[in-house]
Coordinates of C-alpha atoms in Angstrom, one line a residue:
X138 CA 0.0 0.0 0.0
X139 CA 1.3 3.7 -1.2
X140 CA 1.2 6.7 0.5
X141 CA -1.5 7.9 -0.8
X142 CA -3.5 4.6 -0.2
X143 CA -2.6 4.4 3.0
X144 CA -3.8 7.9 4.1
X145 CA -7.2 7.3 1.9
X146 CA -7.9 4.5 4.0
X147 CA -6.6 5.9 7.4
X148 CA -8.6 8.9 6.8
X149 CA -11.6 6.7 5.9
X150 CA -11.4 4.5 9.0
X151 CA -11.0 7.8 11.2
X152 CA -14.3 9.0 9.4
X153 CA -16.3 6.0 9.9
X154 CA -15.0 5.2 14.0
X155 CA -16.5 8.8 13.9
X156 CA -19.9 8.9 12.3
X157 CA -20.5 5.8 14.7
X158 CA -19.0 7.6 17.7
X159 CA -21.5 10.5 17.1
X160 CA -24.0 8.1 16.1
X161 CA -24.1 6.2 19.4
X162 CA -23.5 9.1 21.4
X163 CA -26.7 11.0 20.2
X164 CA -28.8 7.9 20.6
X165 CA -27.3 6.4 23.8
X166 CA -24.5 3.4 23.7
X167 CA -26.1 1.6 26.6
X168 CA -29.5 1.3 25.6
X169 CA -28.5 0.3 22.0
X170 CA -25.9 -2.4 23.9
X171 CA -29.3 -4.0 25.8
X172 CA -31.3 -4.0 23.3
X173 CA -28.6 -5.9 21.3
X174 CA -28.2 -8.2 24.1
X175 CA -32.0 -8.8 23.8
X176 CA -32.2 -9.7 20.5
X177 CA -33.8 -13.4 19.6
X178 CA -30.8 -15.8 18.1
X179 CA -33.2 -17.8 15.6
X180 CA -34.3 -14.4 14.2
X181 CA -30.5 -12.7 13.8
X182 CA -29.7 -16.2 12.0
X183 CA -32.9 -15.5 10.0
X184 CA -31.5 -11.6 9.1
X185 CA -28.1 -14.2 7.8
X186 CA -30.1 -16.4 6.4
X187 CA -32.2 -13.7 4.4
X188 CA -29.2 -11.7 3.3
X189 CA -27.4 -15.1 2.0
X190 CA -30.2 -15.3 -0.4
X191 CA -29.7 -11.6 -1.6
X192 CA -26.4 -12.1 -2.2
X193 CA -27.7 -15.2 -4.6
X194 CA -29.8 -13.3 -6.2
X195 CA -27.5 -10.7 -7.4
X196 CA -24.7 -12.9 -8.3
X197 CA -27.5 -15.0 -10.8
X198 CA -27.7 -11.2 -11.9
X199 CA -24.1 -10.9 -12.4
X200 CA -23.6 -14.8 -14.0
X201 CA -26.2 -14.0 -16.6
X202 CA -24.7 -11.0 -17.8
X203 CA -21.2 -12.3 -18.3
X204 CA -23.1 -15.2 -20.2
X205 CA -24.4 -12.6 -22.3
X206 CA -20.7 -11.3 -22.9
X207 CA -19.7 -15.2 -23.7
X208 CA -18.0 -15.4 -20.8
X209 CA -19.7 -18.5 -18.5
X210 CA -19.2 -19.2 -14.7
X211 CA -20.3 -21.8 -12.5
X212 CA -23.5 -20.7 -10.5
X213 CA -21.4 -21.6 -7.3
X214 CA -18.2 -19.8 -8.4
X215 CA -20.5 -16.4 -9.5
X216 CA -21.4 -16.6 -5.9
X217 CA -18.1 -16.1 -4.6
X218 CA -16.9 -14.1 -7.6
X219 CA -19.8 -11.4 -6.7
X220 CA -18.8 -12.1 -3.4
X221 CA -15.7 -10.9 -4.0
X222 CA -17.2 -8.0 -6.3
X223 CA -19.1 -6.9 -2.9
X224 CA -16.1 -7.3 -0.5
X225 CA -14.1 -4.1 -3.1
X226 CA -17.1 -2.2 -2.9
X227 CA -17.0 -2.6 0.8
X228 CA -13.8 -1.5 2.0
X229 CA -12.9 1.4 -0.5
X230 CA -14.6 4.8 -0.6
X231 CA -17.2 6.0 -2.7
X232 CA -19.0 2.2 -2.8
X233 CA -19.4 1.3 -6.1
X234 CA -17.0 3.7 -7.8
X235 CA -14.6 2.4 -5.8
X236 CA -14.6 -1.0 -5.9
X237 CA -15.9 -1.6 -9.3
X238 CA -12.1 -1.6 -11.0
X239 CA -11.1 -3.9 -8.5
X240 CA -14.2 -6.1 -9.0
X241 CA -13.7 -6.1 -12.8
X242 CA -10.4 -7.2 -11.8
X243 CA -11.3 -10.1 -10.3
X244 CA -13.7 -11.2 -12.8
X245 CA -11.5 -10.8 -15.4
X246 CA -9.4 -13.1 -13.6
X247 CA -11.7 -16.3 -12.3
X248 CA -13.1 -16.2 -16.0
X249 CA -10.2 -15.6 -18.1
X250 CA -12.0 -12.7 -19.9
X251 CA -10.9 -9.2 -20.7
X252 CA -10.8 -6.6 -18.1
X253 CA -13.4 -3.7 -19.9
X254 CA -16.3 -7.8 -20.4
X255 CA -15.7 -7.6 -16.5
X256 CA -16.0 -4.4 -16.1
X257 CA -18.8 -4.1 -17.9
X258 CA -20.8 -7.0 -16.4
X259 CA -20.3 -5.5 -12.8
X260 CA -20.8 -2.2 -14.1
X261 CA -24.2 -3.2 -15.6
X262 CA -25.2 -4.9 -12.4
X263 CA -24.7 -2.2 -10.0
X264 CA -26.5 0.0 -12.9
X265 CA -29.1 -2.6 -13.5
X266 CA -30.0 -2.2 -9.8
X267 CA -30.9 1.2 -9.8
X268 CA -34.5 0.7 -12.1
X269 CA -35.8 -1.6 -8.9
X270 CA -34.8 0.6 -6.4
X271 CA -36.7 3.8 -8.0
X272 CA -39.4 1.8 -8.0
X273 CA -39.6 0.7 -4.6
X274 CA -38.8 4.2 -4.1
X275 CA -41.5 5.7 -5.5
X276 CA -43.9 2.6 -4.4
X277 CA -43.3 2.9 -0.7
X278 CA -43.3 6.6 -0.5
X279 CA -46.6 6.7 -2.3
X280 CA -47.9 4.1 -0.1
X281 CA -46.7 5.7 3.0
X282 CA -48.4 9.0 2.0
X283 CA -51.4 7.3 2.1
X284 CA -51.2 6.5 5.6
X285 CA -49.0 9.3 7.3
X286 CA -47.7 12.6 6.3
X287 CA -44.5 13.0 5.0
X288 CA -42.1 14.8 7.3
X289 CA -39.5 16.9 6.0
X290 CA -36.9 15.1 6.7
X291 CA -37.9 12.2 4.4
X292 CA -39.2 14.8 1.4
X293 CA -35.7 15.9 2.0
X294 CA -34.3 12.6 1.6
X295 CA -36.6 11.3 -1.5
X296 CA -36.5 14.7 -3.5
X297 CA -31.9 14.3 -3.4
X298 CA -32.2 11.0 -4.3
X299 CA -34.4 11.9 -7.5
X300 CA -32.1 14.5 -7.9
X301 CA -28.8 12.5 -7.6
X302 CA -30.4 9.5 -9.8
X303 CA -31.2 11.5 -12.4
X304 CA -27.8 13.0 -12.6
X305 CA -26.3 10.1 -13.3
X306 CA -29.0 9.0 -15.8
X307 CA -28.2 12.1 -17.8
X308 CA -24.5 11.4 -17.6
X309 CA -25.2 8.0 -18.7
X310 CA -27.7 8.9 -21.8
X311 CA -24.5 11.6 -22.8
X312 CA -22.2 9.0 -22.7
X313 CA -24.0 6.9 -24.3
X314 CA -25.2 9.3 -27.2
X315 CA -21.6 10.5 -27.6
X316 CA -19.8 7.7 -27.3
X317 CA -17.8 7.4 -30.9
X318 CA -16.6 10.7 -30.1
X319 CA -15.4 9.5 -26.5
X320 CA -13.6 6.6 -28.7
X321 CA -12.1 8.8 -31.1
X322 CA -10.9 11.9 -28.6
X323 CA -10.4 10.4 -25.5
X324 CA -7.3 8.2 -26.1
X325 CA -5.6 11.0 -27.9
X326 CA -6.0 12.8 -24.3
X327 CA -5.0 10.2 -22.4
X328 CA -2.6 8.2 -23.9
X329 CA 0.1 11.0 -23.5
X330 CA -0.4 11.8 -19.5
X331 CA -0.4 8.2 -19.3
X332 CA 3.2 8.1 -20.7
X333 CA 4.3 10.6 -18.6
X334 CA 3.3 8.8 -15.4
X335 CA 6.0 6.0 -15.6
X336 CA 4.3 4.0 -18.5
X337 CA 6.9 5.2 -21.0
X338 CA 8.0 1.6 -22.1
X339 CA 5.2 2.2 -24.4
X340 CA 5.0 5.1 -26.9
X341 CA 2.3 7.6 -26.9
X342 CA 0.9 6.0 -30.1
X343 CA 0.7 3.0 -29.2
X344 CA -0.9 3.7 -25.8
X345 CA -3.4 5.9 -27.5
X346 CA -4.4 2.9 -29.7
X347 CA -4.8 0.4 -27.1
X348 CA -7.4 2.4 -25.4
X349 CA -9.3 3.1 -28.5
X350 CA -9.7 -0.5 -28.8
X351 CA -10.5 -1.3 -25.1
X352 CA -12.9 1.7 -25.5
X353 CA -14.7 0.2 -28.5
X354 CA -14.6 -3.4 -26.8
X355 CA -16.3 -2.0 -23.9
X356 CA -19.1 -0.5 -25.7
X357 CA -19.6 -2.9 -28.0
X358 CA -20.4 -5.3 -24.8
X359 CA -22.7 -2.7 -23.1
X360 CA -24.7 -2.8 -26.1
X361 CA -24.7 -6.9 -26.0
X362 CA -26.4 -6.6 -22.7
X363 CA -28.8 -3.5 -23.7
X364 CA -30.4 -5.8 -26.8
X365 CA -30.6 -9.1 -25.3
X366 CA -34.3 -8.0 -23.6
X367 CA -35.3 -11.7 -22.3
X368 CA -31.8 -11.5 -20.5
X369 CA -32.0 -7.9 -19.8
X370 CA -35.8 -8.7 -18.2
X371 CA -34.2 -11.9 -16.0
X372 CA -31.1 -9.4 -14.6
X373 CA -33.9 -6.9 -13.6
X374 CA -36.4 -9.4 -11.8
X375 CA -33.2 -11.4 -9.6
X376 CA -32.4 -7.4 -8.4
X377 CA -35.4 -6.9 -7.9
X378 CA -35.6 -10.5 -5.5
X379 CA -32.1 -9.0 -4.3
X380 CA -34.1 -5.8 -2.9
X381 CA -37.1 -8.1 -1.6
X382 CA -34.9 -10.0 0.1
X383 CA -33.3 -7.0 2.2
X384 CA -36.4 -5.9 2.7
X385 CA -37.3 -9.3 4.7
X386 CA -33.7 -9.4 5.9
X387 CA -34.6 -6.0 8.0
X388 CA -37.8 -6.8 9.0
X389 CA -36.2 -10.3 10.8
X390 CA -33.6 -7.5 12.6
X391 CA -37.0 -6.0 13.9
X392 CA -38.6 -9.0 14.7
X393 CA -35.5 -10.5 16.6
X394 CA -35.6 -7.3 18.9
X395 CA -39.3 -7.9 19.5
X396 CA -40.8 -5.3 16.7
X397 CA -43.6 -5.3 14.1
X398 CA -42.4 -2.1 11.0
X399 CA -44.5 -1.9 7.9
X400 CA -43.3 -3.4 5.1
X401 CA -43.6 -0.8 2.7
X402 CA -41.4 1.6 5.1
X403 CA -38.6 -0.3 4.7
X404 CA -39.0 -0.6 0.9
X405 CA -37.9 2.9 0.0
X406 CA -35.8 3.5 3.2
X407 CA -33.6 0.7 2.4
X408 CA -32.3 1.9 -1.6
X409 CA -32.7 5.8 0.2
X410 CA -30.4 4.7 2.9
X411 CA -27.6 2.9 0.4
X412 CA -27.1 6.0 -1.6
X413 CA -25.0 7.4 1.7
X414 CA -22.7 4.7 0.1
X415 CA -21.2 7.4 -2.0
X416 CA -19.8 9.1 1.6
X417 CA -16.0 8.9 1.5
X418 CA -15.8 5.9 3.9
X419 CA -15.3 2.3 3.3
X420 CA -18.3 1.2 1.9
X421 CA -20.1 3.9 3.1
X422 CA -19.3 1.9 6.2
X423 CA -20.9 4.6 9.4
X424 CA -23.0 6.7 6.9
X425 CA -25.2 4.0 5.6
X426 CA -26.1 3.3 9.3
X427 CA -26.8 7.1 10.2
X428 CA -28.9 7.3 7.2
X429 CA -30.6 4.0 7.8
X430 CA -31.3 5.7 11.4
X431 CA -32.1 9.5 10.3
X432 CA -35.2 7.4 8.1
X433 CA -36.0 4.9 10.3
X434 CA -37.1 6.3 13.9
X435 CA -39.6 9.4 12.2
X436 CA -40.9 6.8 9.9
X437 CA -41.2 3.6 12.0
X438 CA -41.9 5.4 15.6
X439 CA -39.7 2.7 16.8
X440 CA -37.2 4.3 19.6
X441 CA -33.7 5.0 18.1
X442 CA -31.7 2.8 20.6
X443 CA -33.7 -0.3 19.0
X444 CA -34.1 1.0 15.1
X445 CA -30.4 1.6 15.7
X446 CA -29.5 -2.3 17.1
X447 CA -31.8 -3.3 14.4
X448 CA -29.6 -1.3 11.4
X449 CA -26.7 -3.2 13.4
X450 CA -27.7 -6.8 13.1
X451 CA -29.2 -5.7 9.5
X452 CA -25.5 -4.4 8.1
X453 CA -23.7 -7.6 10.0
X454 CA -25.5 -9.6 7.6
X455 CA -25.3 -6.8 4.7
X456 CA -22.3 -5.7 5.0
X457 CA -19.8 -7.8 7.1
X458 CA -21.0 -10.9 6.1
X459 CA -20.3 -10.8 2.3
X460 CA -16.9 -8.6 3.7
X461 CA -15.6 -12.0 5.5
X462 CA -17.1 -14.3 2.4
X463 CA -15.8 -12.3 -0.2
X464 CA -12.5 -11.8 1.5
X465 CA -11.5 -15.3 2.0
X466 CA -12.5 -15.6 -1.9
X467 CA -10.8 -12.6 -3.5
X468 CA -7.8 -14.5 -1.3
X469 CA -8.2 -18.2 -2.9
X470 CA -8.7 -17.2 -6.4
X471 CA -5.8 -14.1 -6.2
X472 CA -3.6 -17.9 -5.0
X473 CA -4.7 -19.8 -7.4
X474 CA -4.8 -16.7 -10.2
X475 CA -0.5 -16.5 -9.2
X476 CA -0.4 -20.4 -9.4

């Protein structure tokens, strides 16, 4: 690790150890403590349980769009590959942004494919995922206005997420729309600051055409995945069963500590709450929580001390798990990837 990584990460481990310091100190470290201590075992295995079968669900999302690339894994290895795929989302910054390279990475490696077809198929996943979660956005918040008025807080919290989703939509559709010009300019502008960076075994030109044709490569398979509509229709149900099974993962965290939340609460909360994943931290590791929190106690009525030993139990399974899976699998195939 660099200088520069090192003090990303040190200053992203401060961050978090401080979003959960305030976090606990605003709603009390004691009570949340006991009403950990209180929580039913058979129902925190349940949370586990639930969460095991998200993280199926999205790695059948993530085997059936390599297999539209030509690229074919083994439903038990796409388990641990997107296992792996979650574990570099999880401890770099900025989520997905950050761990998406290192997840193509991987891919590229366990399936003997080119980095920009791995890329792309994690790419397309994490993408993929956002068209269920505006849904259940938009599903659960109409719902819930229905029953209750909607606080400021959570107008606040729907209205930036329409916002920030329809950013990147736009950037998307430009890229899209202007991509032979990104494949024609872009190289040009790179290829030279690349050479000056300590790559200068290779000549500008030759840089510059290399990324061309990764560029075109890498467009060429996004457009594989956008025609194939039966395929394109299977990737969307299994993330939206991914986000179902969250859903049900939470509401066990609830149940264990003895508590009854609606449903459709936790439909929007949960894809509201996961856009703090763009924080700075690991994973969004502290701000995911707050957020889950900040949503949680106006719209539940549930005391803060349990929602927050609830969003606890919730991200061990979420987040930690898939962390220690994914680790101990980035590990074996990086072995058997030097063998």
């Amino acid at each position: 690790m660099d200088a520069r990584n090192r003090r990303a990460f040190l200053l992203g481990a401060f961050g978090t150890i401080a979003v959960f310091a305030v976090l606990l100190f605003v709603v009390g470290t004691r009570r949340v403590v006991d009403s950990l201590l209180s929580a039913d075992p058979s129902l925190v295995a349940v949370t586990f349980a639930l969460a095991i079968c998200w993280l199926a669900a999205w790695s059948l999302m993530l085997r059936t769009v390599l297999v539209t690339l030509g690229v074919t894994i083994p439903v038990v290895k796409a388990f641990f590959v997107y296992s792996g795929a979650v574990f570099a989302n999880n401890v770099t910054p900025f989520g997905q942004a950050g761990g998406e390279p290192v997840a193509a990475l991987l891919i590229s490696k366990v399936s003997d494919s080119r980095y920009e077809t791995g890329l792309v198929g994690i790419a397309s996943v994490d993408v993929l995922n956002v068209v269920p979660s505006i849904s259940l956005i938009f599903v659960g918040v109409g719902y819930y206005a229905t029953t209750a008025a909607i606080g400021e807080r959570l107008e606040t919290a729907v209205s930036s997420a329409v916002v920030l989703i329809s950013a990147v939509v736009l950037v998307i559709g430009l890229i899209w729309r202007y991509h032979g010009t990104i494949i024609d300019r872009l190289p040009a502008i790179v290829a030279p600051r690349l050479e000056r960076l300590g790559l200068e075994r290779f000549d500008s030109q030759t840089l510059e055409a290399d990324l061309a044709d990764r560029l075109q490569r890498f467009f060429e398979n996004i457009e594989r995945v956008a025609v194939d509509r039966w395929r394109l229709v299977a990737v969307v149900g299994l993330s939206l069963a991914g986000w179902l099974f969250q859903t049900a993962a939470l509401m066990a965290a609830f149940a264990a500590l003895g508590y009854s939340v609606p449903p459709y609460v936790l439909l929007f909360v949960i894809p509201l709450a996961n856009l703090a994943g763009a924080a700075p931290l690991p994973g969004g590791l502290g701000g995911i929580e707050a957020a889950f929190v900040t949503l949680l106690v106006p719209t539940t009525g549930v005391e803060a001390s349990a929602v927050t030993a609830a969003v606890l139990i919730f991200r061990g399974a979420i987040y930690w798990m898939p962390v220690l899976i994914g680790g101990v699998s980035v590990s074996a195939f990086g072995v058997r990837a030097l063998r």
